[in-house]
CSV table of C-alpha atoms in Angstrom, one decimal:
chain,number,residue,atom,x,y,z
A,1,MET,CA,173.6,98.8,-38.2
A,2,ASP,CA,171.0,97.0,-36.2
A,3,GLN,CA,169.6,93.9,-37.8
A,4,PRO,CA,165.8,93.5,-37.8
A,5,PRO,CA,164.4,91.0,-35.4
A,6,ASN,CA,163.8,87.5,-36.6
A,7,PRO,CA,160.1,86.8,-36.0
A,8,GLN,CA,160.6,83.1,-37.0
A,9,PHE,CA,163.2,82.5,-34.3
A,10,LEU,CA,160.8,80.8,-31.8
A,11,ASP,CA,159.2,78.8,-34.6
A,12,ASP,CA,162.6,77.6,-35.7
A,13,ILE,CA,163.5,76.4,-32.1
A,14,THR,CA,160.1,74.8,-31.6
A,15,GLY,CA,160.3,73.0,-34.9
A,16,ALA,CA,163.8,71.6,-34.1
A,17,LEU,CA,162.5,70.3,-30.8
A,18,ASP,CA,159.5,68.8,-32.5
A,19,TRP,CA,161.7,67.1,-35.0
A,20,TRP,CA,163.8,65.4,-32.3
A,21,ARG,CA,160.7,64.5,-30.3
A,22,ASP,CA,159.2,62.8,-33.4
A,23,ALA,CA,162.5,61.0,-33.7
A,24,GLY,CA,162.0,59.5,-30.2
A,25,VAL,CA,164.6,61.7,-28.4
A,26,ASP,CA,163.1,63.6,-25.4
A,27,CYS,CA,166.1,63.7,-23.1
A,28,ASP,CA,169.7,64.8,-23.2
A,29,PHE,CA,172.3,62.5,-21.7
A,30,LEU,CA,176.0,63.0,-20.9
A,31,ASP,CA,178.7,60.4,-20.2
A,32,GLU,CA,179.8,62.1,-17.0
A,33,PRO,CA,177.3,63.1,-14.3
A,34,VAL,CA,177.0,66.8,-13.6
A,35,GLU,CA,176.4,68.2,-10.1
A,36,TRP,CA,174.3,71.2,-11.2
A,37,LEU,CA,173.7,72.5,-7.6
A,38,ALA,CA,177.4,72.2,-6.5
A,39,PRO,CA,179.0,75.6,-5.6
A,40,PRO,CA,181.6,76.8,-8.1
A,41,GLU,CA,185.1,75.7,-7.4
A,42,LEU,CA,187.6,78.5,-6.7
A,43,GLU,CA,190.9,78.3,-8.5
A,44,GLY,CA,193.7,77.8,-6.0
A,45,ALA,CA,191.4,77.1,-3.1
A,46,LEU,CA,193.1,75.8,-0.1
A,47,PRO,CA,192.0,72.6,1.6
A,48,PRO,CA,189.8,73.0,4.7
A,49,ARG,CA,191.9,73.6,7.8
A,50,ARG,CA,191.6,70.9,10.5
A,51,ARG,CA,190.5,72.3,13.8
A,52,PRO,CA,193.1,71.7,16.4
A,53,ASP,CA,192.3,69.3,19.3
A,54,PRO,CA,191.2,71.1,22.4
A,55,LYS,CA,194.0,71.4,25.0
A,56,PRO,CA,193.4,69.9,28.4
A,57,ASP,CA,192.3,72.3,31.1
A,58,PRO,CA,195.1,72.5,33.6
A,59,ASP,CA,192.6,73.5,36.3
A,60,ALA,CA,190.2,70.6,35.6
A,61,PRO,CA,190.0,68.1,38.5
A,62,PRO,CA,191.7,64.8,37.8
A,63,PRO,CA,189.5,61.8,36.9
A,64,PRO,CA,188.5,59.8,40.0
A,65,ALA,CA,190.8,57.0,41.0
A,66,LYS,CA,189.5,53.5,40.3
A,67,LEU,CA,189.7,50.4,42.4
A,68,ASP,CA,192.3,48.0,41.1
A,69,PRO,CA,190.7,44.5,40.7
A,70,ALA,CA,194.0,43.0,41.7
A,71,SER,CA,193.7,44.7,45.1
A,72,LEU,CA,190.4,43.0,46.0
A,73,PRO,CA,190.7,40.5,48.9
A,74,ALA,CA,191.3,36.9,47.9
A,75,ASP,CA,189.1,35.4,50.6
A,76,LEU,CA,186.1,36.4,52.8
A,77,ALA,CA,188.2,36.5,56.0
A,78,ALA,CA,190.2,39.4,54.5
A,79,PHE,CA,187.2,41.2,53.1
A,80,ALA,CA,185.8,42.9,56.2
A,81,PRO,CA,189.1,44.5,57.3
A,82,TRP,CA,189.7,45.7,53.7
A,83,TRP,CA,186.1,47.0,53.5
A,84,LEU,CA,186.7,49.1,56.7
A,85,SER,CA,190.0,50.6,55.5
A,86,GLU,CA,190.3,50.8,51.7
A,87,PRO,CA,190.4,54.6,50.9
A,88,LEU,CA,189.0,54.3,47.4
A,89,LEU,CA,185.7,52.8,48.5
A,90,CYS,CA,184.3,56.2,49.5
A,91,GLU,CA,185.5,59.7,50.2
A,92,GLY,CA,186.1,60.9,53.7
A,93,GLY,CA,188.2,58.1,55.1
A,94,PRO,CA,187.1,55.0,57.1
A,95,ALA,CA,185.0,56.7,59.7
A,96,ALA,CA,181.5,55.4,60.2
A,97,ARG,CA,181.9,52.4,58.0
A,98,VAL,CA,180.0,49.2,59.0
A,99,ALA,CA,181.3,45.7,58.2
A,100,PRO,CA,179.1,43.0,56.7
A,101,GLN,CA,178.0,40.2,59.0
A,102,GLY,CA,177.6,36.5,58.3
A,103,LYS,CA,179.4,33.3,57.2
A,104,ALA,CA,180.4,32.1,53.8
A,105,GLY,CA,178.1,29.7,52.1
A,106,ALA,CA,175.0,31.1,53.7
A,107,GLU,CA,171.6,30.0,52.5
A,108,LEU,CA,170.7,33.6,51.9
A,109,MET,CA,172.8,36.7,51.3
A,110,ILE,CA,171.0,40.1,51.7
A,111,VAL,CA,172.5,43.2,50.1
A,112,ILE,CA,171.1,46.6,51.0
A,113,GLU,CA,172.1,50.0,49.5
A,114,GLU,CA,173.8,51.5,52.6
A,115,PRO,CA,173.9,51.4,56.4
A,116,GLU,CA,171.4,53.4,58.4
A,117,ALA,CA,172.5,56.8,59.7
A,118,GLU,CA,172.7,55.4,63.3
A,119,ASP,CA,174.6,52.3,62.5
A,120,SER,CA,178.0,51.9,64.1
A,121,GLU,CA,179.0,48.3,64.9
A,122,THR,CA,176.0,46.5,63.3
A,123,LEU,CA,174.2,47.0,60.0
A,124,LEU,CA,170.6,48.1,60.2
A,125,SER,CA,170.3,49.0,63.9
A,126,GLY,CA,167.3,51.3,63.4
A,127,GLN,CA,163.8,51.3,61.9
A,128,GLN,CA,165.0,49.6,58.7
A,129,GLY,CA,166.6,46.9,60.7
A,130,LYS,CA,163.3,46.2,62.5
A,131,LEU,CA,161.5,45.9,59.2
A,132,LEU,CA,164.1,43.5,57.9
A,133,ASP,CA,163.8,41.4,61.1
A,134,ALA,CA,160.1,41.2,60.6
A,135,ILE,CA,160.5,40.2,56.9
A,136,LEU,CA,163.0,37.5,57.9
A,137,THR,CA,160.7,36.2,60.6
A,138,ALA,CA,157.9,35.9,58.0
A,139,PHE,CA,160.3,34.1,55.7
A,140,GLY,CA,161.1,31.6,58.5
A,141,THR,CA,164.7,32.7,59.1
A,142,GLY,CA,166.7,35.3,61.0
A,143,ARG,CA,169.8,37.4,60.9
A,144,GLU,CA,171.9,34.6,62.4
A,145,ASP,CA,171.2,32.5,59.4
A,146,VAL,CA,171.9,35.0,56.6
A,147,TYR,CA,174.8,37.0,55.4
A,148,LEU,CA,174.0,40.7,55.5
A,149,ALA,CA,176.0,43.3,53.5
A,150,SER,CA,175.7,46.8,52.1
A,151,ALA,CA,176.7,48.1,48.7
A,152,LEU,CA,178.3,51.2,50.3
A,153,PRO,CA,180.5,51.0,53.3
A,154,ARG,CA,178.7,53.8,55.3
A,155,HIS,CA,175.6,55.9,55.3
A,156,THR,CA,175.9,58.3,52.4
A,157,PRO,CA,173.0,60.8,51.9
A,158,GLY,CA,172.6,61.8,48.3
A,159,ALA,CA,175.2,59.2,47.1
A,160,ASP,CA,176.4,59.7,43.5
A,161,TRP,CA,175.8,56.1,42.4
A,162,ALA,CA,177.0,56.7,38.9
A,163,ALA,CA,180.3,58.0,40.2
A,164,MET,CA,180.6,55.1,42.6
A,165,SER,CA,180.0,52.7,39.8
A,166,GLU,CA,182.6,54.4,37.7
A,167,ARG,CA,185.0,54.0,40.7
A,168,GLY,CA,184.4,50.2,40.7
A,169,ILE,CA,182.0,49.6,43.6
A,170,GLY,CA,180.0,47.3,41.4
A,171,GLN,CA,183.0,45.1,40.8
A,172,VAL,CA,183.6,45.0,44.5
A,173,LEU,CA,180.0,43.9,45.1
A,174,ARG,CA,180.2,41.2,42.5
A,175,HIS,CA,183.5,40.0,44.0
A,176,HIS,CA,181.9,40.1,47.5
A,177,VAL,CA,179.0,37.9,46.4
A,178,ALA,CA,181.4,35.4,44.8
A,179,LEU,CA,183.4,35.2,48.1
A,180,VAL,CA,180.3,34.5,50.1
A,181,ALA,CA,179.0,32.0,47.6
A,182,PRO,CA,175.4,32.0,49.0
A,183,LYS,CA,172.6,29.7,47.8
A,184,ARG,CA,170.3,32.7,47.1
A,185,LEU,CA,170.7,36.5,46.8
A,186,PHE,CA,168.2,39.0,48.1
A,187,VAL,CA,168.8,42.6,47.0
A,188,LEU,CA,166.9,45.5,48.6
A,189,GLY,CA,167.3,48.7,46.7
A,190,GLY,CA,167.1,49.9,43.1
A,191,ASN,CA,170.6,51.4,43.2
A,192,VAL,CA,172.1,48.0,43.9
A,193,LEU,CA,170.8,46.1,40.8
A,194,PRO,CA,172.6,48.2,38.2
A,195,LEU,CA,175.9,47.4,40.0
A,196,ILE,CA,175.4,43.7,39.2
A,197,GLY,CA,174.1,44.0,35.7
A,198,HIS,CA,170.3,44.4,36.2
A,199,GLU,CA,167.8,47.3,35.8
A,200,SER,CA,166.3,48.9,38.9
A,201,PRO,CA,163.1,47.1,40.0
A,202,HIS,CA,159.9,48.8,38.9
A,203,ARG,CA,157.7,46.6,41.0
A,204,PRO,CA,158.0,45.8,44.7
A,205,ALA,CA,159.6,42.4,43.9
A,206,MET,CA,161.1,40.7,40.9
A,207,LEU,CA,162.9,37.4,40.3
A,208,ARG,CA,166.2,37.5,38.5
A,209,THR,CA,169.5,35.6,38.3
A,210,PHE,CA,172.9,36.7,39.4
A,211,ASP,CA,175.5,35.4,36.9
A,212,HIS,CA,179.2,35.4,37.8
A,213,GLU,CA,182.3,33.4,37.0
A,214,GLY,CA,181.4,30.6,39.4
A,215,GLY,CA,177.9,30.1,38.0
A,216,SER,CA,174.4,31.5,38.6
A,217,ILE,CA,172.6,32.4,41.8
A,218,PRO,CA,168.8,32.9,42.1
A,219,LEU,CA,168.1,36.5,42.9
A,220,LEU,CA,165.1,38.2,44.4
A,221,ALA,CA,165.1,42.0,44.0
A,222,SER,CA,162.9,44.4,45.9
A,223,TRP,CA,162.7,48.1,46.7
A,224,ALA,CA,164.9,49.6,49.4
A,225,LEU,CA,163.8,49.3,53.0
A,226,PRO,CA,162.9,53.0,53.3
A,227,ALA,CA,160.5,52.6,50.3
A,228,LEU,CA,159.0,49.4,51.8
A,229,LEU,CA,158.5,51.3,55.1
A,230,ALA,CA,156.7,54.1,53.3
A,231,GLN,CA,154.5,51.8,51.2
A,232,PRO,CA,153.2,48.9,53.3
A,233,ARG,CA,151.1,47.7,50.4
A,234,ALA,CA,154.3,46.5,48.7
A,235,LYS,CA,154.9,43.9,51.4
A,236,PRO,CA,152.3,41.4,50.2
A,237,VAL,CA,153.8,41.6,46.7
A,238,LEU,CA,157.2,40.8,48.2
A,239,TRP,CA,155.7,37.9,50.2
A,240,ARG,CA,154.2,36.3,47.1
A,241,ALA,CA,157.4,36.7,45.2
A,242,TRP,CA,159.3,35.0,48.1
A,243,LEU,CA,156.9,32.1,48.0
A,244,ASP,CA,157.3,31.7,44.2
A,245,TRP,CA,161.1,32.1,44.6
A,246,THR,CA,161.6,29.5,47.3
A,247,ALA,CA,159.1,27.0,45.7
A,248,SER,CA,161.3,26.7,42.6
């Protein structure tokens, strides 16, 4: 038999809540926290399966071989022959490589990005070399008084500088500078600076310091010679930086 509805049900609930509210109780607390929005736990649920590690691709090319620091020449006399023959310096063998020129302890060491396309026996034998000779004349010196080197052993259009750095070409360059032990270091090329721990130059000329195990060397960084050829207005900026650099 159906019971008649209780019209006082809502009044009873409201009265009970009012009584507790008058007593100063307006919240319900539990000793243990309840995560109300958590999904319900399934009885007998299995723990999440760990995704297996990906298997190496047998067809993937092997990582590039890296230059062994222990294989670097111990003195400057041995560096040029090693530079012309070491297979890991660049791909394609020793053809068209160009050796650095100069003597240890030079007042100025110049590092460019790479040889010119027409270079064979001498670095910078084309238009870039003519610009460098003009710059050195303005600086009051010449090739016979400086040590001239390149970061890459031969002309490499579209060089992958990140891959070359991964191979260890930056370590080779730092070792090369340490062997020469120049009084000052002049770097021409934004791709060279990251190899020795600096950012690429955003201005035509910037003053920096080359730090190595043997101490610190004053460093003047500028754009690559092709960029200076294309933007003659950068030359006065380089000249002023040279004056500030040599005055210190």
